[in-house]
Amino acid sequence: MVTRRGLLAAGAAGGAGLLVPAGSTAAGRTLAGTATLHAADIPKYVAPLRIPPAMPAVSSGPERDTYVIAVRQFRQQILPPSWPRTTVWGYGSTGHPGSFGYPAPSIVARVNHPVRVTWVNQLVDGRGDFLPHLLPVDPTLHWANPAGGNTDRDQHGHRDGDPRGYRGPVPQVVHLHGGHSAQESDGHSEAWFLPVARDLPSDFAVCGSAYDEFRSRFGERSSLRWAPGSATFEYANDQAPATLWYHDHTLGVTAQNVYAGPAGFYLLGGAGDLPDGVLPGPGPAHDDPPDARYHDIPLMIQDRSFTAGGDLLYPGGHSSPGTGSTIVVNGRTWPSLTVQRRRYRFRLLNGCNNRFLLLSVAAHATARPARPVLPIWQIGSDGGFLPEPVSHERVTLGPAQRADVIVDFTDVPAGTELYLVNEGPDWAYRGGRPGVDFPPADPRTTGQVLRFVVTEATGPDPSVPPEQLRLPAPPQLPAADRVRRLSLNERMSGPSGSMVMLLGTLDERGRGRPMRWSDPVTEQPTLGATEVWEVRNFTRLAHPIHLHQAQFEVLGRGHSGRVQPAAGERGRMDTVLAYPWEVTRIKAQFDLPGRYAWHCHLLEHEDNEMMRPLNVLPRGGAEAGGGGSLGTPPEAGTASTDVG
């Protein structure tokens, strides 16, 4: 067996490695011999949009649909044809080798019809040896830390001298983002598992500290045991139709794991949806013919940087994340989509690590300020339909947020070229207007997303114009049992003086009390409780705050938290933007017991301690932390600069 000491040689020998120092904070800073690909040199709109197909199932029956889905390493054409292929990771069906892709095929599910997925970590090479990470991993963070063995897993690790950081076998665990999932199927960050590889070091932990507990719980429910290198999750789908997504969620390395590629859509339809034909369709489904045409199209928008050889280039470190230099849609840089003169439904997902998107449809790709020429009609958000359609000139999406939208090309002359453009910033987002409060993204590169080429319709469009739609309003949540007052904080950390973002509670004077992942749990609602969370942002940045288990209502914003949310936020959400020096108020019901989490979905922040446990206690358990009776919150003070 290989030991911990042997990893330096083992890591150097296998896998597609990216030669970037761990903790690098500048795009393009690489080790000798690796050149950065300049995004402005990449031709745009030369490849068609790739539309992810439906994930093949092992079986479909009256009780559940069953899948076996692995993550593997492969090469894919992300840059334009004739340019180098890129080594990435992605999910696919183990019984269908051709299904693996970045992004992965979409899991197409039905409301109240369970889906059972066995997730398999197959990050091994053809010899059965583990593959090291494609990207630099900082082992000094509080992370999965397999090298620590069972005693020190899920703790801070140590450097071994390799400038790329940790080079051992890569842990994985999948989270269904937005899913109403039991704790053992939620993809808890400490329930990760390594691949089954012939050269696994004998002193490594092969799974996270929560894995055995959740394996046991799942076995009690289903009489099914998890095999080594895998975990089986079941999704009840007992929630409204919605556009969800699945991605890796391993403690302290989510940013690099997701950047490497493993993510896909989870499209939940069925009961509670609108009748067939009312909305544009069809979307991808099982057993579609190769020439199927879709009018309901998921769009995963991400930013990525590349080396001159086509490999992924990770653009930032944990304390100071950067953004990618290109825009990638459904796994291709700046693709083109031919649309007919009819209505289209787009499931927009901001799948970036930390880039905020401000999207509009414009006639000119580079003119700024962008002048929208078609409205974007939003009909749904993270958790399902809005109460009524909302017309936008520009849609704002933070990382992990989704918008279910309709764009009507009916009156656009055939031959017209239009562009989906982005005016979000190329660095940190604080809110405000592009060109006024911050410079918009570079219009030559990250300011462009997708080209539409309009053609004549080949048949009638039976869908209802978006302004005439009658949407099923989400049911109201019960009255709140309590108010929980929480904080987003920034503090200086370490001898380098880097800034660290932390979640926390409020002290008796209304000041932020920052906490880390390992600090005592403070968010512990009782089973069935409905709570109002008042999240005070004491930082200079906007943060997308995500709660596991719950789809919540946004109640208000602003200094008091009483400013009405935007019209596009009046449905159910699982990720909300908390703006600097404001109070963001949400209401959530916690109806599944167990261990969950809430965190910032800027992935580098999440990995660097901006995540806290969320434990739902059995009825009769003592509630804990950060709350108070319903009433007027205390006045906010200043942000604390010390954990204490």
XYZ file of C-alpha atoms in Angstrom:
644
model
C 0.000 0.000 0.000
C 1.065 3.578 -0.691
C 1.584 5.629 2.456
C 1.053 9.319 3.047
C 4.753 9.889 2.327
C 4.381 8.279 -1.072
C 1.695 10.651 -2.289
C 4.061 13.205 -3.753
C 5.350 10.669 -6.274
C 1.917 9.121 -6.835
C 0.307 12.492 -7.473
C 2.998 13.516 -9.930
C 2.588 10.310 -11.921
C -1.158 10.231 -12.611
C -4.061 12.359 -13.779
C -4.366 15.620 -15.669
C -2.807 18.162 -13.324
C -3.051 21.926 -13.501
C 0.201 23.578 -12.477
C -1.139 26.391 -10.315
C 0.116 27.200 -6.816
C -2.375 26.520 -4.034
C -3.854 29.781 -2.833
C -3.027 31.721 -6.004
C -5.183 34.827 -6.189
C -4.393 36.166 -9.657
C -5.718 34.736 -12.891
C -2.840 33.564 -15.008
C -0.318 33.100 -12.177
C 1.023 29.626 -12.949
C 4.123 27.552 -12.465
C 6.829 27.686 -15.097
C 5.823 26.276 -18.464
C 2.065 26.855 -18.214
C 0.644 29.744 -20.235
C -2.761 31.346 -19.822
C -5.232 31.333 -22.706
C -6.441 34.895 -23.317
C -10.220 34.898 -23.490
C -10.344 37.647 -26.130
C -8.543 35.315 -28.546
C -11.247 32.633 -28.383
C -13.744 32.874 -31.271
C -17.379 33.168 -30.269
C -20.565 31.611 -31.567
C -18.927 28.960 -33.715
C -20.384 25.961 -31.863
C -24.064 25.164 -31.260
C -25.484 25.126 -27.756
C -25.332 21.676 -26.211
C -28.621 20.748 -24.529
C -28.114 18.129 -21.789
C -30.235 15.039 -22.447
C -32.224 13.163 -19.820
C -30.144 10.927 -17.542
C -30.718 7.235 -18.382
C -32.402 5.333 -15.559
C -31.679 1.790 -14.423
C -35.386 1.219 -13.925
C -38.670 3.116 -13.747
C -41.590 1.696 -11.816
C -44.663 2.604 -9.794
C -42.642 2.866 -6.574
C -39.606 4.860 -7.755
C -37.152 5.591 -10.518
C -33.668 4.176 -9.925
C -30.320 5.491 -11.168
C -26.662 4.548 -10.752
C -24.636 7.686 -11.465
C -20.866 8.020 -11.231
C -18.414 10.888 -11.459
C -15.549 10.231 -13.887
C -12.698 12.096 -15.551
C -12.734 12.580 -19.338
C -11.892 15.086 -22.065
C -14.578 17.274 -23.630
C -14.712 19.947 -26.319
C -15.472 23.065 -24.261
C -13.406 25.493 -26.337
C -14.416 25.886 -30.005
C -13.882 22.997 -32.456
C -10.249 22.600 -33.573
C -9.092 24.039 -30.240
C -7.723 21.698 -27.547
C -10.097 19.552 -25.570
C -10.343 20.061 -21.815
C -9.973 17.459 -19.083
C -12.989 17.719 -16.779
C -15.078 15.676 -14.392
C -18.734 14.925 -14.898
C -21.588 12.627 -13.969
C -23.187 9.949 -16.101
C -25.007 6.634 -15.929
C -22.631 3.737 -15.246
C -24.657 1.581 -17.633
C -24.363 4.130 -20.450
C -20.712 5.158 -20.962
C -21.681 7.721 -23.604
C -23.859 9.631 -21.135
C -21.007 11.247 -19.187
C -20.764 14.967 -19.731
C -20.180 18.448 -18.378
C -22.769 19.437 -17.411
C -24.267 16.051 -16.697
C -27.515 14.750 -18.181
C -30.592 16.131 -16.432
C -32.473 13.945 -13.973
C -36.095 14.267 -15.076
C -38.366 13.570 -12.089
C -42.042 13.719 -11.144
C -43.661 15.257 -8.084
C -44.401 12.668 -5.354
C -42.657 9.913 -7.325
C -39.399 9.049 -5.513
C -36.032 8.883 -7.202
C -33.269 6.668 -5.796
C -29.707 7.381 -6.929
C -26.577 5.432 -6.112
C -23.774 7.995 -6.444
C -20.384 6.407 -7.221
C -16.965 8.035 -6.973
C -15.041 6.694 -9.980
C -12.175 9.189 -10.070
C -9.660 6.497 -10.951
C -7.527 5.848 -14.020
C -7.533 2.849 -16.338
C -5.260 0.918 -13.966
C -7.594 1.458 -11.042
C -5.289 3.986 -9.339
C -6.785 7.142 -7.875
C -6.703 10.356 -9.892
C -5.439 13.464 -8.088
C -7.342 16.718 -8.356
C -7.248 18.693 -11.590
C -6.896 21.896 -9.555
C -4.908 23.131 -6.558
C -6.342 22.113 -3.176
C -5.309 23.932 -0.011
C -4.915 21.200 2.637
C -4.551 23.688 5.512
C -8.237 24.601 5.407
C -10.852 22.931 7.576
C -11.754 20.360 4.973
C -12.420 16.650 4.339
C -8.710 15.889 4.912
C -8.583 12.162 4.060
C -4.852 12.205 4.801
C -5.665 12.827 8.468
C -7.034 9.319 8.851
C -10.192 8.634 10.821
C -8.895 10.646 13.774
C -8.227 13.918 11.927
C -10.608 13.727 8.964
C -12.874 16.748 8.546
C -10.205 18.879 10.198
C -7.404 21.236 9.169
C -4.661 19.456 7.260
C -1.005 20.169 6.502
C 1.085 20.919 3.436
C 3.460 18.239 2.166
C 5.633 20.482 -0.012
C 3.843 20.093 -3.339
C 2.975 23.599 -4.653
C -0.338 22.216 -5.930
C -1.362 21.291 -2.402
C -3.142 18.012 -1.672
C -2.543 15.404 -4.379
C -4.297 12.389 -2.914
C -7.570 10.633 -3.838
C -10.444 13.090 -4.235
C -13.475 12.958 -1.899
C -16.965 13.467 -3.342
C -20.546 13.756 -2.059
C -23.577 14.985 -4.031
C -26.092 17.581 -2.822
C -29.462 18.012 -4.554
C -29.650 21.799 -4.308
C -33.189 22.868 -3.469
C -34.335 19.345 -2.675
C -36.591 18.527 0.268
C -34.352 15.660 1.336
C -34.002 13.525 4.446
C -30.710 14.129 6.244
C -29.061 10.916 5.047
C -29.817 11.883 1.412
C -28.953 15.572 1.624
C -25.289 15.312 0.693
C -23.896 16.464 4.029
C -20.394 17.930 3.647
C -18.929 15.450 6.136
C -20.518 12.415 4.428
C -17.980 12.316 1.570
C -16.336 9.145 0.275
C -13.203 8.265 -1.690
C -13.132 6.093 -4.818
C -12.305 2.413 -4.579
C -8.725 2.471 -5.870
C -5.994 -0.144 -5.690
C -3.418 2.384 -4.385
C -5.440 4.057 -1.627
C -3.004 4.820 1.214
C -3.658 2.489 4.114
C -3.660 5.311 6.668
C -6.194 7.496 4.834
C -9.820 7.893 5.884
C -11.990 6.491 3.100
C -15.120 8.412 4.123
C -16.199 11.445 6.112
C -17.140 11.520 9.775
C -20.903 11.579 9.011
C -20.840 8.828 6.358
C -21.302 5.814 8.638
C -24.175 7.422 10.525
C -26.074 8.240 7.352
C -25.306 4.844 5.811
C -26.835 3.235 8.889
C -29.893 5.509 8.799
C -30.476 4.780 5.119
C -30.120 1.059 5.760
C -32.738 1.219 8.513
C -35.186 2.905 6.145
C -34.571 0.789 3.057
C -32.696 -2.400 4.089
C -30.055 -1.343 1.549
C -26.376 -0.965 2.426
C -24.061 1.458 0.693
C -21.183 -0.170 -1.155
C -17.633 1.172 -0.670
C -16.926 4.215 -2.806
C -20.603 5.096 -3.097
C -23.700 6.380 -1.316
C -27.357 5.767 -2.150
C -29.779 8.648 -1.673
C -33.541 8.773 -2.092
C -35.411 11.925 -3.075
C -39.113 11.912 -2.169
C -39.898 14.783 -4.585
C -42.646 15.899 -2.200
C -42.410 19.527 -3.245
C -43.643 21.836 -5.983
C -42.458 21.473 -9.588
C -39.160 23.325 -9.857
C -35.782 23.611 -11.538
C -33.272 22.112 -9.091
C -29.645 21.120 -9.655
C -27.150 18.677 -8.227
C -23.464 19.238 -7.526
C -20.618 18.172 -5.284
C -20.670 19.432 -1.679
C -17.513 18.044 -0.040
C -16.266 19.913 3.030
C -13.663 22.535 2.188
C -13.182 21.541 -1.461
C -16.583 22.260 -3.029
C -15.161 25.172 -5.033
C -12.527 23.093 -6.816
C -14.761 20.059 -7.200
C -17.593 22.035 -8.830
C -15.156 24.050 -10.956
C -13.835 20.757 -12.333
C -17.277 20.046 -13.792
C -19.581 17.725 -11.803
C -23.027 19.338 -11.866
C -26.375 18.784 -13.565
C -30.020 19.828 -13.639
C -32.780 18.057 -11.713
C -36.044 18.944 -13.495
C -39.053 18.238 -11.291
C -42.449 18.309 -13.008
C -45.858 16.741 -12.638
C -48.573 17.482 -10.067
C -48.923 21.224 -9.545
C -47.527 22.001 -12.983
C -49.493 23.762 -15.729
C -51.352 21.663 -18.321
C -49.404 20.428 -21.329
C -49.100 23.029 -24.049
C -49.610 26.079 -21.835
C -45.874 26.643 -21.445
C -43.326 26.292 -24.252
C -42.131 22.742 -24.714
C -41.016 20.056 -25.007
C -37.888 19.745 -22.896
C -35.415 16.866 -22.836
C -37.042 13.550 -21.854
C -36.158 9.878 -21.808
C -35.948 8.069 -25.159
C -35.900 11.256 -27.242
C -34.861 10.764 -30.887
C -31.488 12.247 -31.894
C -33.158 15.025 -33.913
C -35.562 16.144 -31.162
C -36.245 19.888 -31.065
C -36.652 21.552 -27.704
C -38.454 24.717 -26.701
C -37.894 24.202 -22.961
C -34.135 24.477 -22.508
C -32.002 24.460 -19.338
C -29.029 26.861 -19.426
C -26.204 26.355 -16.927
C -24.101 29.528 -17.090
C -20.591 29.383 -15.615
C -17.273 31.176 -15.922
C -14.028 29.305 -16.536
C -10.420 30.122 -17.348
C -8.095 27.938 -19.435
C -4.433 27.342 -20.091
C -3.094 27.613 -23.624
C -3.249 23.803 -23.769
C -6.963 23.811 -22.998
C -6.769 22.709 -19.357
C -8.857 24.352 -16.666
C -7.141 27.224 -14.902
C -8.424 27.902 -11.394
C -8.505 31.698 -11.111
C -8.407 32.332 -7.378
C -7.689 31.310 -3.817
C -10.049 30.792 -0.896
C -9.584 34.139 0.826
C -9.612 36.178 -2.389
C -11.512 34.331 -5.114
C -11.276 35.437 -8.692
C -13.652 34.942 -11.593
C -13.143 33.034 -14.818
C -12.192 34.855 -18.001
C -14.699 33.111 -20.311
C -18.401 32.331 -20.145
C -19.377 28.692 -20.601
C -23.000 27.696 -21.259
C -23.908 24.023 -20.959
C -20.235 23.116 -21.257
C -19.283 25.249 -24.277
C -17.700 28.685 -24.505
C -20.050 31.253 -26.040
C -22.341 28.903 -27.982
C -25.044 29.772 -30.495
C -28.697 28.694 -30.389
C -30.972 28.718 -33.422
C -34.503 29.633 -32.348
C -37.729 29.818 -34.303
C -40.166 32.713 -34.305
C -42.044 31.409 -31.264
C -41.831 31.364 -27.475
C -39.069 29.545 -25.579
C -38.777 28.560 -21.945
C -35.289 28.802 -20.470
C -34.281 27.389 -17.083
C -31.503 29.831 -16.158
C -28.967 28.652 -13.572
C -26.050 30.680 -12.307
C -23.588 27.817 -11.801
C -20.583 30.084 -11.215
C -18.394 29.745 -8.149
C -18.678 33.426 -7.260
C -19.740 35.509 -10.291
C -23.052 37.391 -10.201
C -24.962 37.621 -13.480
C -27.133 40.485 -14.721
C -28.701 39.097 -17.899
C -30.621 40.768 -20.724
C -31.415 40.158 -24.412
C -29.744 42.757 -26.620
C -29.306 43.389 -30.333
C -25.604 44.231 -29.965
C -23.110 41.975 -28.234
C -20.674 44.646 -27.069
C -22.613 47.931 -26.806
C -22.727 49.198 -23.218
C -24.901 50.086 -21.531
C -26.774 47.157 -23.011
C -30.159 48.071 -24.444
C -32.639 45.222 -23.940
C -34.787 44.548 -27.006
C -36.960 41.725 -25.674
C -38.452 41.335 -22.212
C -37.474 38.321 -20.133
C -40.667 37.034 -18.537
C -39.928 35.289 -15.266
C -42.477 32.660 -14.266
C -40.531 30.863 -11.544
C -37.630 31.058 -9.115
C -35.622 28.500 -7.138
C -38.564 26.624 -5.655
C -41.223 26.819 -8.358
C -43.735 29.189 -9.882
C -44.120 32.844 -8.950
C -47.573 34.164 -8.000
C -47.705 35.894 -11.401
C -45.406 36.458 -14.391
C -42.881 39.280 -14.038
C -41.421 41.182 -16.991
C -37.721 42.066 -16.672
C -35.373 44.060 -18.808
C -32.547 42.497 -16.812
C -32.515 39.386 -14.567
C -30.134 39.282 -11.588
C -28.856 35.866 -10.512
C -26.406 35.149 -7.719
C -24.461 31.886 -7.691
C -26.809 28.869 -7.340
C -29.966 30.897 -8.059
C -32.368 29.871 -10.811
C -34.918 31.772 -12.869
C -37.579 30.032 -14.950
C -38.200 32.433 -17.839
C -39.940 32.823 -21.195
C -38.516 34.779 -24.118
C -40.886 35.458 -27.030
C -39.202 35.599 -30.454
C -42.521 35.588 -32.356
C -42.223 39.143 -33.720
C -38.480 39.028 -34.408
C -37.719 38.906 -38.162
C -36.070 35.733 -39.416
C -32.331 36.194 -39.871
C -31.997 38.447 -36.818
C -29.156 37.767 -34.403
C -29.722 38.630 -30.736
C -27.478 38.142 -27.728
C -27.880 37.131 -24.118
C -25.458 39.531 -22.425
C -24.165 39.909 -18.879
C -23.614 43.240 -17.111
C -22.662 41.825 -13.739
C -19.226 42.837 -12.472
C -16.012 40.949 -13.180
C -15.168 41.017 -9.486
C -17.068 41.346 -6.223
C -20.742 42.340 -6.358
C -22.226 44.803 -3.905
C -25.542 45.539 -5.586
C -26.452 48.595 -7.605
C -26.583 49.388 -11.313
C -23.991 48.444 -13.934
C -22.107 51.410 -15.315
C -23.243 53.532 -12.372
C -22.288 51.684 -9.217
C -19.739 49.302 -10.729
C -18.067 48.598 -14.085
C -19.962 45.886 -15.988
C -18.277 42.724 -17.200
C -15.860 43.072 -20.093
C -18.149 43.334 -23.158
C -15.527 41.567 -25.286
C -15.531 38.430 -23.110
C -17.451 37.862 -19.870
C -20.105 40.385 -20.900
C -21.327 38.005 -23.605
C -23.150 34.741 -22.893
C -25.094 33.266 -25.824
C -26.152 34.141 -29.378
C -29.690 33.584 -30.663
C -30.176 33.185 -34.433
C -33.850 33.612 -35.313
C -35.442 31.502 -38.081
C -38.978 31.040 -39.369
C -41.308 28.874 -37.321
C -42.005 25.433 -38.740
C -45.368 25.072 -37.048
C -47.871 26.764 -34.744
C -46.956 27.727 -31.184
C -49.737 26.530 -28.824
C -48.188 28.086 -25.711
C -49.897 30.977 -23.927
C -48.299 34.451 -24.173
C -46.454 35.011 -20.881
C -48.401 38.139 -19.962
C -51.618 36.065 -20.082
C -50.412 33.178 -17.941
C -52.215 32.287 -14.726
C -49.684 30.674 -12.420
C -50.418 28.487 -9.371
C -49.405 30.625 -6.398
C -47.254 28.827 -3.803
C -49.089 28.088 -0.539
C -48.388 30.438 2.339
C -46.206 29.209 5.159
C -47.664 29.123 8.695
C -47.178 32.004 11.114
C -43.691 32.077 12.584
C -42.968 30.562 15.987
C -39.879 32.681 16.582
C -37.381 35.124 15.099
C -33.754 34.085 14.732
C -31.206 36.899 14.355
C -28.086 36.056 12.426
C -25.090 37.834 10.950
C -22.683 37.856 8.022
C -19.267 39.034 9.178
C -15.780 39.760 7.945
C -12.578 39.608 9.960
C -8.837 39.641 9.404
C -7.192 36.238 9.686
C -3.635 34.988 9.988
C -0.272 36.679 9.577
C -1.042 37.569 5.957
C -3.950 39.734 7.050
C -6.391 38.153 4.580
C -10.101 38.811 4.990
C -12.295 35.887 6.036
C -16.101 35.883 5.774
C -18.014 34.140 8.573
C -21.621 33.472 9.510
C -22.812 33.966 13.059
C -25.420 35.292 15.440
C -25.939 38.706 17.077
C -24.822 39.660 20.560
C -26.982 41.542 23.057
C -25.955 44.858 21.480
C -26.874 43.823 17.963
C -23.290 43.266 16.830
C -22.147 40.335 14.756
C -20.787 37.343 16.641
C -18.765 35.404 13.988
C -18.576 31.613 14.175
C -16.874 28.819 12.291
C -18.141 25.452 11.055
C -16.715 23.684 14.117
C -18.188 26.066 16.717
C -21.180 24.883 18.785
C -24.397 24.636 16.805
C -26.652 27.668 17.278
C -29.329 27.137 14.588
C -31.446 24.322 16.020
C -35.170 24.721 15.247
C -37.562 22.066 16.477
C -39.274 19.762 14.026
C -42.250 21.458 12.385
C -41.249 24.952 13.502
C -41.659 27.966 11.245
C -39.051 30.642 11.824
C -38.235 34.113 10.581
C -34.506 34.549 10.026
C -33.197 38.113 10.077
C -29.784 38.029 8.445
C -27.704 41.196 8.998
C -24.889 41.636 6.515
C -21.951 43.414 8.182
C -19.695 42.904 5.146
C -19.013 44.987 2.053
C -20.194 42.260 -0.350
C -23.453 40.692 -1.433
C -23.714 37.038 -0.431
C -26.101 34.362 -1.800
C -27.334 32.595 1.367
C -28.554 29.021 0.903
C -30.549 26.901 3.362
C -30.606 23.139 3.001
C -33.963 21.324 3.314
C -36.225 24.408 3.144
C -37.754 26.456 0.358
C -38.455 29.779 2.086
C -40.330 33.041 1.584
C -38.432 36.317 1.293
C -40.189 38.809 3.584
C -38.151 41.973 3.261
C -34.870 43.814 2.801
C -33.183 47.110 3.509
C -31.820 48.673 6.686
C -34.932 47.654 8.605
C -35.643 44.460 6.709
C -39.114 45.775 5.914
C -38.626 46.819 2.278
C -40.735 44.572 0.075
C -38.781 41.985 -1.933
C -38.542 42.335 -5.695
C -41.358 40.799 -7.725
C -39.079 37.999 -8.941
C -38.434 36.950 -5.315
C -42.073 36.444 -4.324
C -42.107 32.730 -4.985
C -40.270 30.114 -2.956
C -36.479 30.472 -2.751
C -33.638 28.380 -1.413
C -30.893 30.941 -2.091
C -31.364 34.643 -1.311
C -29.088 37.605 -1.963
C -28.085 39.403 1.250
C -26.846 42.886 0.347
C -24.175 44.839 2.258
C -25.288 46.578 5.472
C -28.865 45.416 5.014
C -31.184 43.036 6.860
C -32.596 40.220 4.739
C -35.680 38.609 6.286
C -36.861 35.141 5.266
C -39.430 32.687 6.644
C -38.855 28.939 6.537
C -40.527 25.823 7.901
C -38.318 22.945 9.069
C -40.297 19.713 8.716
C -37.535 17.109 8.420
C -35.384 16.172 11.427
C -31.637 15.873 11.390
C -28.329 17.452 10.401
C -28.233 20.012 7.621
C -26.368 23.240 6.849
C -26.771 26.851 5.798
C -24.037 28.745 4.028
C -22.911 31.364 1.572
C -22.971 29.987 -1.967
C -19.881 31.876 -3.029
C -18.072 28.571 -3.052
C -14.682 29.872 -1.950
C -16.415 31.546 1.017
C -18.321 28.351 1.830
C -15.094 26.349 1.791
C -13.321 28.886 3.990
C -15.707 28.703 6.981
C -18.754 30.646 5.715
C -20.965 27.649 6.493
C -22.754 26.677 9.694
C -24.594 23.553 10.867
C -28.399 23.579 10.841
C -29.825 20.892 13.125
C -33.563 20.237 13.221
C -34.374 18.738 16.622
C -37.172 16.323 17.464
C -40.248 17.889 18.999
C -39.661 18.539 22.660
C -35.947 19.228 22.156
C -34.473 22.448 23.501
C -34.069 25.162 20.869
C -30.721 26.883 20.768
C -29.048 30.058 19.769
C -29.425 33.280 17.909
C -33.103 33.900 18.399
C -35.691 35.588 20.482
C -39.409 36.048 20.772
C -41.334 37.661 17.964
C -40.952 41.398 18.123
C -38.747 44.320 17.199
C -35.106 43.387 16.623
C -32.333 45.265 18.399
C -30.525 48.033 16.568
C -27.563 46.776 14.585
C -24.114 47.676 15.786
C -20.821 47.354 13.998
C -19.247 44.189 12.735
C -17.041 42.339 15.151
C -13.456 41.773 14.037
C -12.708 38.947 16.464
C -14.212 35.514 16.903
C -13.621 35.836 20.640
